[in-house]
């Protein structure tokens, strides 16, 4: 049983570190450094950072991109994302849009890194999963590798502030 | 002033009736009948019904589609959706995902038809616009041509129930 827990720990750290790599890549491209990874049967099915700047589209949050890609990949396999058990790893607490998207896709487990008191929609703000209008609530695990995610965001915004002075 | 109000009324009815046409088309394709239209400088910029069934993608709500298309169209014109004044017309109260997307795109005015106590995220449920984590709140006008929208949804679900018996 202990072994199982250790394996679990290793797995979820591994996937979160992949999400953090996506956040780093995003940062290099001038995007707010947030990354996300979807996992299906222990395999990574999609990974991305934010792409809002690239596409001039404020809806291109990392979570939305990986959920959409996962839907496509599963549909090509003749499967529906709503009927499969997927997990999502995100470096930052999802906003209300992404939280509701996670619910609509019936994601089994949401693992996220840093909390987002300013714009979050899971632990903070509209707390999307906590209402009767939310018809599927994933298991939520927060704080995974949160220092790494926070540091990336802080560095990014510090650099942005300095460049604007 | 009265004239202005009457003109306004005519306009928003006209755009909502277009959204209802999109909902009807969606219904014919086996989609839950919800339609949306975005308006920019008094012109329709994008219109769509739900496309969840077509793309096996639970995130393809009418609102998400028209917002994404509007972002693309404006980006091609060298403009950002976040800096322009767009309006959105939706036949049904948006869910939390779509409400947050409307906020992220900084839509000026949201006009919607029927309330959605079961899955809505504006007047019901997580009430996305009512939290400090929501950094832009559109003006919200509800109940426009709501009977037409409700009737479409009721007919659709009645037919669905009968076909499942």
Coordinates of C-alpha atoms in Angstrom, one line a residue:
Chain A
X1 CA 0.0 0.0 0.0
X2 CA 2.8 2.3 0.8
X3 CA 4.5 1.4 -2.5
X4 CA 1.3 2.3 -4.3
X5 CA 1.2 5.7 -2.6
X6 CA 4.9 6.4 -3.5
X7 CA 4.2 5.4 -7.1
X8 CA 1.2 7.7 -7.2
X9 CA 3.3 10.5 -5.8
X10 CA 6.0 10.0 -8.4
X11 CA 3.4 10.0 -11.1
X12 CA 1.7 13.1 -10.2
X13 CA 4.9 15.0 -9.6
X14 CA 6.2 13.7 -13.0
X15 CA 3.1 15.0 -14.9
X16 CA 3.1 18.3 -13.0
X17 CA 6.7 18.8 -14.0
X18 CA 5.7 18.3 -17.6
X19 CA 3.1 21.0 -17.2
X20 CA 5.7 23.3 -15.7
X21 CA 7.9 22.7 -18.7
X22 CA 5.0 23.9 -20.9
X23 CA 4.6 27.0 -18.7
X24 CA 8.3 27.7 -19.1
X25 CA 8.0 27.4 -22.9
X26 CA 5.0 29.7 -22.8
X27 CA 7.0 32.3 -20.9
X28 CA 9.7 32.3 -23.5
X29 CA 7.1 33.2 -26.1
X30 CA 5.8 36.1 -24.1
X31 CA 2.7 34.2 -22.8
X32 CA 1.7 34.2 -19.1
X33 CA 3.5 31.1 -17.9
X34 CA 0.7 28.5 -17.2
X35 CA 1.0 25.0 -18.5
X36 CA -1.4 22.0 -18.6
X37 CA -1.2 18.3 -19.4
X38 CA -4.0 15.7 -19.8
X39 CA -3.4 12.1 -18.9
X40 CA -5.3 9.1 -20.1
X41 CA -4.5 5.6 -19.0
X42 CA -1.2 6.8 -17.5
X43 CA -0.2 8.4 -20.8
X44 CA 0.1 12.0 -21.7
X45 CA -2.5 12.7 -24.3
X46 CA -2.1 16.5 -24.8
X47 CA 0.2 19.2 -23.4
X48 CA 0.3 23.0 -23.9
X49 CA 1.1 26.3 -22.4
X50 CA -1.1 29.4 -22.8
X51 CA -1.4 30.6 -26.4
X52 CA -3.4 33.8 -25.9
X53 CA -0.7 36.1 -27.3
X54 CA 0.1 33.9 -30.3
X55 CA -3.5 33.7 -31.4
X56 CA -4.7 37.1 -30.1
X57 CA -7.4 35.1 -28.4
X58 CA -8.1 35.6 -24.7
X59 CA -9.7 32.1 -24.5
X60 CA -6.6 30.2 -25.3
X61 CA -5.8 29.1 -21.8
X62 CA -3.6 26.1 -21.5
X63 CA -6.4 24.0 -20.0
X64 CA -8.8 24.8 -22.9
X65 CA -6.2 23.8 -25.4
X66 CA -5.4 20.4 -23.9
X67 CA -9.1 19.6 -23.3
X68 CA -10.0 20.4 -26.9
X69 CA -7.0 18.4 -28.2
X70 CA -7.9 15.5 -26.0
X71 CA -11.5 15.6 -27.2
X72 CA -10.3 15.5 -30.8
X73 CA -7.8 12.6 -30.2
X74 CA -10.4 10.6 -28.4
X75 CA -13.0 11.3 -31.0
X76 CA -10.6 10.0 -33.7
X77 CA -10.4 6.8 -31.6
X78 CA -14.2 6.6 -31.6
X79 CA -14.4 7.6 -28.0
X80 CA -16.0 10.4 -26.1
X81 CA -14.0 12.5 -23.6
X82 CA -17.1 12.5 -21.4
X83 CA -17.1 8.7 -21.1
X84 CA -13.4 8.2 -20.4
X85 CA -11.4 8.8 -17.3
X86 CA -9.0 11.6 -17.9
X87 CA -6.8 13.6 -15.5
X88 CA -5.6 17.1 -15.9
X89 CA -2.5 18.7 -14.5
X90 CA -2.3 22.5 -14.4
X91 CA 0.4 24.7 -12.9
X92 CA -2.2 27.3 -11.7
X93 CA -5.7 27.2 -10.2
X94 CA -8.1 27.2 -13.2
X95 CA -10.3 30.2 -13.8
X96 CA -14.1 29.8 -13.9
X97 CA -14.0 29.1 -17.7
X98 CA -11.5 26.4 -17.4
X99 CA -13.1 24.9 -14.2
X100 CA -16.5 24.6 -16.0
X101 CA -14.7 23.2 -19.1
X102 CA -13.1 20.5 -16.8
X103 CA -16.5 19.7 -15.5
X104 CA -18.1 19.5 -18.9
X105 CA -15.4 17.1 -20.1
X106 CA -16.0 15.0 -16.9
X107 CA -12.4 15.0 -16.0
X108 CA -11.8 12.5 -13.2
X109 CA -9.0 14.3 -11.3
X110 CA -7.7 17.8 -11.3
X111 CA -4.2 18.4 -10.0
X112 CA -3.1 22.0 -9.8
X113 CA 0.0 23.8 -8.5
X114 CA -0.4 27.4 -7.2
X115 CA -3.6 28.9 -5.9
X116 CA -4.9 32.0 -7.7
X117 CA -6.8 34.2 -5.3
X118 CA -7.0 37.0 -7.9
X119 CA -8.5 35.1 -10.8
X120 CA -9.2 31.5 -9.7
X121 CA -12.5 29.8 -10.0
X122 CA -12.0 26.6 -8.0
X123 CA -10.8 27.5 -4.5
X124 CA -11.5 31.2 -5.0
X125 CA -14.0 33.4 -6.7
X126 CA -17.0 31.7 -8.1
X127 CA -15.9 28.2 -6.9
X128 CA -17.5 26.6 -9.9
X129 CA -17.6 23.0 -8.6
X130 CA -19.5 24.0 -5.4
X131 CA -22.9 24.7 -7.0
X132 CA -25.8 22.5 -8.0
X133 CA -25.4 23.9 -11.6
X134 CA -22.1 21.9 -11.8
X135 CA -23.1 18.4 -12.8
X136 CA -19.7 16.8 -12.5
X137 CA -17.1 17.6 -9.9
X138 CA -13.6 16.2 -10.4
X139 CA -11.4 15.2 -7.4
X140 CA -9.2 18.2 -6.8
X141 CA -5.6 18.0 -5.5
X142 CA -3.8 21.4 -5.1
X143 CA -0.4 22.7 -4.1
X144 CA 1.6 20.2 -6.2
X145 CA 5.0 21.8 -7.0
X146 CA 3.4 25.1 -6.3
X147 CA 6.6 26.9 -5.5
X148 CA 8.0 26.3 -9.0
X149 CA 4.8 27.5 -10.6
X150 CA 4.6 30.6 -8.5
X151 CA 8.2 31.5 -9.1
X152 CA 7.7 31.3 -12.9
X153 CA 4.7 33.6 -12.7
X154 CA 6.5 36.1 -10.3
X155 CA 9.5 36.2 -12.6
X156 CA 7.3 36.8 -15.6
X157 CA 5.4 39.7 -14.1
X158 CA 8.4 41.3 -12.6
X159 CA 10.1 41.3 -16.0
X160 CA 7.0 42.7 -17.5
X161 CA 6.8 45.5 -14.9
X162 CA 10.4 46.4 -15.4
X163 CA 10.1 46.5 -19.2
X164 CA 7.1 48.9 -18.8
X165 CA 9.0 51.4 -16.6
Chain B
X1 CA -34.9 59.8 -26.6
X2 CA -38.0 57.7 -27.0
X3 CA -37.1 57.1 -30.6
X4 CA -33.6 56.0 -29.5
X5 CA -35.2 53.5 -27.1
X6 CA -37.5 52.1 -29.8
X7 CA -34.6 51.7 -32.3
X8 CA -32.6 50.0 -29.6
X9 CA -35.5 47.6 -29.0
X10 CA -35.8 46.8 -32.6
X11 CA -32.1 46.1 -32.9
X12 CA -31.8 43.8 -30.0
X13 CA -34.9 41.9 -31.0
X14 CA -33.5 41.6 -34.5
X15 CA -30.1 40.2 -33.3
X16 CA -31.8 37.8 -30.8
X17 CA -34.1 36.5 -33.6
X18 CA -30.9 35.7 -35.5
X19 CA -29.5 33.8 -32.5
X20 CA -32.8 31.9 -32.4
X21 CA -32.4 31.0 -36.1
X22 CA -29.0 29.5 -35.2
X23 CA -30.6 27.5 -32.3
X24 CA -33.2 26.1 -34.7
X25 CA -30.5 25.0 -37.2
X26 CA -28.6 23.4 -34.3
X27 CA -31.7 21.5 -33.3
X28 CA -32.1 20.1 -36.8
X29 CA -28.6 18.7 -36.6
X30 CA -29.3 17.0 -33.2
X31 CA -27.6 19.6 -31.2
X32 CA -29.1 21.2 -28.0
X33 CA -30.8 24.3 -29.5
X34 CA -28.8 27.2 -28.3
X35 CA -27.6 29.9 -30.6
X36 CA -25.4 33.0 -30.3
X37 CA -24.5 36.0 -32.3
X38 CA -21.7 38.6 -31.8
X39 CA -22.3 42.2 -32.9
X40 CA -19.6 44.8 -33.6
X41 CA -20.4 48.4 -34.7
X42 CA -24.0 47.3 -35.3
X43 CA -22.9 44.5 -37.6
X44 CA -23.1 40.7 -37.0
X45 CA -19.6 39.5 -36.9
X46 CA -20.2 35.8 -36.0
X47 CA -23.1 33.5 -35.5
X48 CA -23.4 29.9 -34.6
X49 CA -25.4 27.2 -32.8
X50 CA -24.0 24.6 -30.5
X51 CA -21.6 22.2 -32.2
X52 CA -20.9 19.7 -29.4
X53 CA -22.3 16.7 -31.2
X54 CA -20.7 17.5 -34.6
X55 CA -17.2 17.7 -33.1
X56 CA -17.7 15.3 -30.2
X57 CA -16.5 18.2 -28.1
X58 CA -18.4 19.2 -25.0
X59 CA -16.8 22.7 -25.1
X60 CA -18.4 23.7 -28.4
X61 CA -21.1 25.9 -26.9
X62 CA -22.5 28.5 -29.3
X63 CA -21.0 31.3 -27.2
X64 CA -17.4 29.9 -27.3
X65 CA -17.6 29.4 -31.1
X66 CA -18.8 33.0 -31.8
X67 CA -16.3 34.5 -29.4
X68 CA -13.4 32.5 -30.9
X69 CA -14.5 33.5 -34.5
X70 CA -14.8 37.1 -33.5
X71 CA -11.3 37.1 -32.0
X72 CA -9.9 35.6 -35.2
X73 CA -11.8 38.1 -37.4
X74 CA -10.7 41.1 -35.3
X75 CA -7.1 39.8 -35.2
X76 CA -7.1 39.6 -39.0
X77 CA -8.1 43.3 -38.9
X78 CA -5.2 44.0 -36.6
X79 CA -7.6 44.5 -33.7
X80 CA -7.9 42.8 -30.3
X81 CA -11.3 41.7 -29.1
X82 CA -10.4 42.9 -25.6
X83 CA -10.1 46.5 -26.8
X84 CA -13.2 46.7 -29.0
X85 CA -16.8 47.0 -27.9
X86 CA -18.6 43.8 -28.9
X87 CA -22.1 42.6 -27.8
X88 CA -23.2 39.0 -27.6
X89 CA -26.7 37.7 -28.0
X90 CA -27.4 34.2 -26.7
X91 CA -30.8 32.3 -26.6
X92 CA -30.0 30.8 -23.1
X93 CA -28.3 32.0 -20.0
X94 CA -24.6 31.2 -20.4
X95 CA -22.9 28.5 -18.2
X96 CA -19.9 29.4 -16.0
X97 CA -17.5 28.6 -18.9
X98 CA -19.2 30.9 -21.4
X99 CA -19.8 33.6 -18.8
X100 CA -16.1 33.7 -17.9
X101 CA -15.2 33.6 -21.6
X102 CA -17.5 36.7 -22.2
X103 CA -15.7 38.4 -19.3
X104 CA -12.2 37.5 -20.7
X105 CA -13.2 38.9 -24.1
X106 CA -14.4 42.1 -22.4
X107 CA -17.8 41.9 -24.1
X108 CA -19.7 45.2 -23.5
X109 CA -23.3 43.9 -23.4
X110 CA -24.7 40.4 -22.9
X111 CA -28.3 39.9 -24.1
X112 CA -29.7 36.5 -23.3
X113 CA -33.1 34.9 -23.7
X114 CA -34.3 32.2 -21.2
X115 CA -32.9 31.7 -17.7
X116 CA -31.2 28.4 -17.0
X117 CA -31.6 27.5 -13.3
X118 CA -30.2 24.0 -13.9
X119 CA -26.9 24.9 -15.6
X120 CA -26.6 28.7 -15.8
X121 CA -23.6 30.7 -14.5
X122 CA -24.9 34.3 -14.7
X123 CA -28.1 34.6 -12.7
X124 CA -27.9 31.1 -11.2
X125 CA -25.2 28.8 -9.9
X126 CA -21.7 30.3 -9.6
X127 CA -22.8 33.7 -10.8
X128 CA -19.5 34.3 -12.4
X129 CA -19.8 38.1 -12.8
X130 CA -20.5 38.7 -9.1
X131 CA -17.0 37.9 -7.7
X132 CA -13.9 40.0 -7.3
X133 CA -12.1 37.4 -9.5
X134 CA -14.1 38.6 -12.4
X135 CA -12.2 41.6 -13.8
X136 CA -14.7 42.7 -16.4
X137 CA -18.5 42.5 -16.0
X138 CA -20.6 43.1 -19.1
X139 CA -24.0 44.8 -18.9
X140 CA -26.5 42.0 -18.7
X141 CA -30.0 42.1 -20.3
X142 CA -32.1 38.9 -19.9
X143 CA -35.5 37.6 -21.0
X144 CA -35.3 38.8 -24.6
X145 CA -37.6 36.6 -26.7
X146 CA -37.3 34.1 -23.9
X147 CA -40.5 32.2 -24.8
X148 CA -39.2 31.3 -28.3
X149 CA -35.9 30.0 -26.8
X150 CA -37.7 28.0 -24.1
X151 CA -40.1 26.5 -26.5
X152 CA -37.3 25.3 -28.8
X153 CA -35.5 23.7 -25.8
X154 CA -38.7 22.1 -24.5
X155 CA -39.6 20.6 -27.9
X156 CA -36.0 19.3 -28.3
X157 CA -35.9 17.5 -25.0
X158 CA -39.5 16.2 -25.3
X159 CA -38.6 14.6 -28.7
X160 CA -35.4 13.2 -27.1
X161 CA -37.3 11.6 -24.2
X162 CA -39.9 10.1 -26.6
X163 CA -37.2 8.6 -28.8
X164 CA -35.6 7.0 -25.8
X165 CA -38.8 5.3 -24.6

